[in-house]
Amino acid sequence: MTALARHLADRIAAQGPLSVAEYMGECLLHPRHGYYTTRDPLGARGDFTTAPEISQMFGELLGLCLAQAWADQGAPGRFALAELGPGRGTLMADALRAVRGVPGFLDAAELHLVEASPTLRAAQDSALEGHAPRWHDSVETLPDDMPLYLVANEFLDALPIRQFRRMPGGWAEIVVTVTEGALAFALAPPGPAPLPTLAAREADTREGEIVEIRPATEPIAAAIAARIAAHGGAAIFVDYGTWRGVGDTLQALRGHAPEPPLASPGAADLTSHVDFAPLAEAARAAGAAASGLTPQGVLLERLGITARARALAARLGGAKLDAHVAAHRRLTHPEEMGNLFKALALHPVQAPCPPGFDP
Ligand SMILES: C[S@@+](CC[C@H](N)C(=O)[O-])C[C@H]1O[C@@H](n2cnc3c(N)ncnc32)[C@H](O)[C@@H]1O
C-alpha cells in the first residue's frame, strides 16, 4: 500500500466513500503524496510521454497557429500568452522559438502559466528562462483586461471526473471505498441526476451505461471564453477524447504501462478521456465561438507539419532521422495519436477561426 492509499483508507473509514473525482484529485495533487506534486512524470524515464516531448514540431505549429490568430485579429499591441498545465515547458519553448519571425508578436506578449505542481513549475522556469513567465494556480487569475491567446495540451484529461452509471432508479455514482482492507470501487444508491450536465445525458444514454462528468470543465471554459469574448484572443485545447463520450475511461499509467486505477494511488498517472461537448457549450454560453472538433493529425497536416518535417529531415541522418520520421508518424497517423487526440479552438464570434480547425 502506498502512503497515500493508507491516508485515503483512513479518510474513508472516518468520512465514508470518496467520489472518483475526490480520489483522482488526491492522487494527482495531494500536497505531500500527489503524483504531480512529487515528480516530473514525463518522458522516457517517466510514466508517459506527450506530443511536445515527442517532437518540437508540435509546439512550433501550435505557436504559429496562435500567432496567425493574433495577426488575423489586428495584431493587438499587448496580450496574454498563456498555457494551462505546461508540463516541462517544452511546448511553450518551441512555440516561442517558432514565433520569433512574426513581427511584433513577442514584444506584445506577457507569458502566463497555470500550473499546480511545484516540481513542474521549476522545470518550466528553466525551459522558459528569459521570457519572465508568471504562474497562476487557476485560470481565474489570468489577466482579464487584455486579449488572451492560450494553449492547453493534455491538461483537461488530468482534471478529476465523477462517474455515474445509469440505472432503473436514476443515476448511481461510482465511489471508492475499502473492502477487505483494500481500496475498491462500489456503487452508491441511484437517484436523480445531481448535476445539470448529467441530466442532459438522459437524451443520449441507455440503462447500464457510464457517463463521466468533469466538474471543472465549465468554469474553466467560461473564464477563458469570457476573456476572449470581451478582449479578443483564441484558445486551443488538445486532448484525447471525443464528443459526448460514454463509458468508463479512467486509466492509470505507471512506467509507460497501464495498471488498475486503484493499484498505487499517488505513484501512477490517472487520466480519463475528455468530453469536448461541455467545453464548447460552456464557452458558447460565455459569449465565445467554438470550432468543430478536429483530429490532431488533420490539424497538424493543415498547419504544415509535413513541410516542416521535410525541412528538419534535410539536416538529419541515421538514427536521428529514423526517430524524426517516427515522431512525425506518431503525432499524425490515424492509428497512432492522429485520430485519438482531438483539438478544439475558441475565438471571438466576429473573428475568424484559428487556422487548421474545422469551423
Ligand atoms: C499530462 S501533463 C501535460 C503536460 C504538457 N502540457 C505536455 O503536453 O507535455 C498535465 C499538466 O497539467 C498540470 N496539472 C494537472 N492538474 C492541474 C490543475 N488542477 N491545475 C493546474 N495544473 C494542473 C500538471 O502538473 C502537468 O503540467
XYZ file of N, CA, C and O in Angstrom, residues 23 32 35 70 77-78 110 131 152 162 182 193 245 248 260 277 281 299 314 338-339 356:
88
model
N -11.066 11.000 -5.262
C -9.939 10.063 -5.320
C -8.872 10.575 -6.295
O -7.682 10.666 -5.967
N 1.500 16.332 -0.224
C 2.727 15.588 0.103
C 2.914 14.344 -0.753
O 4.031 13.948 -1.064
N 0.739 12.679 -7.215
C 1.561 12.267 -8.353
C 2.282 13.452 -8.976
O 3.495 13.433 -9.179
N -3.633 35.852 -33.826
C -3.309 37.196 -33.319
C -3.243 38.185 -34.491
O -3.821 39.278 -34.434
N -1.500 45.182 -29.477
C -0.185 45.610 -29.005
C 0.213 45.069 -27.644
O 1.365 45.183 -27.243
N -0.727 44.506 -26.888
C -0.387 43.905 -25.593
C -1.381 42.768 -25.367
O -2.599 42.965 -25.541
N 2.744 38.854 -22.921
C 3.069 38.603 -21.497
C 2.817 37.129 -21.269
O 1.716 36.656 -21.558
N 11.944 34.627 -20.587
C 10.601 35.038 -21.015
C 9.732 35.501 -19.845
O 8.553 35.795 -20.038
N -3.532 24.566 -24.400
C -3.574 23.558 -23.330
C -3.512 22.189 -23.980
O -4.440 21.800 -24.689
N -16.176 12.749 -12.128
C -17.132 11.912 -11.393
C -17.708 10.913 -12.398
O -17.870 11.238 -13.579
N -8.619 -3.310 1.257
C -8.060 -2.701 0.035
C -9.065 -1.722 -0.572
O -10.283 -1.891 -0.405
N -30.385 12.820 -11.273
C -29.072 13.375 -11.658
C -28.721 14.552 -10.755
O -29.489 15.507 -10.671
N -18.889 11.582 -24.832
C -18.403 10.219 -24.628
C -19.289 9.416 -23.682
O -20.007 9.975 -22.851
N -16.563 3.932 -19.204
C -15.531 4.122 -18.185
C -14.181 4.276 -18.887
O -13.682 3.312 -19.473
N -4.366 -1.088 -12.887
C -5.690 -0.748 -12.368
C -5.645 0.602 -11.634
O -4.681 0.882 -10.903
N -17.759 18.255 -25.591
C -19.059 18.928 -25.761
C -19.328 19.944 -24.641
O -19.674 21.100 -24.930
N -19.905 23.972 -25.204
C -21.199 24.564 -24.822
C -21.009 25.671 -23.778
O -21.629 26.734 -23.876
N -5.320 18.487 -38.018
C -4.903 19.847 -37.650
C -3.430 20.065 -38.005
O -3.061 21.065 -38.641
N 16.033 17.254 -43.629
C 17.173 17.536 -44.517
C 18.467 17.700 -43.721
O 19.555 17.523 -44.255
N -2.956 10.493 -34.181
C -3.621 11.394 -35.122
C -5.121 11.487 -34.987
O -5.714 12.543 -35.202
N -5.752 10.383 -34.608
C -7.221 10.380 -34.534
C -7.726 10.329 -33.099
O -8.765 10.893 -32.778
N -6.446 25.890 -39.506
C -6.300 24.446 -39.318
C -7.497 23.766 -38.698
O -7.634 22.545 -38.774
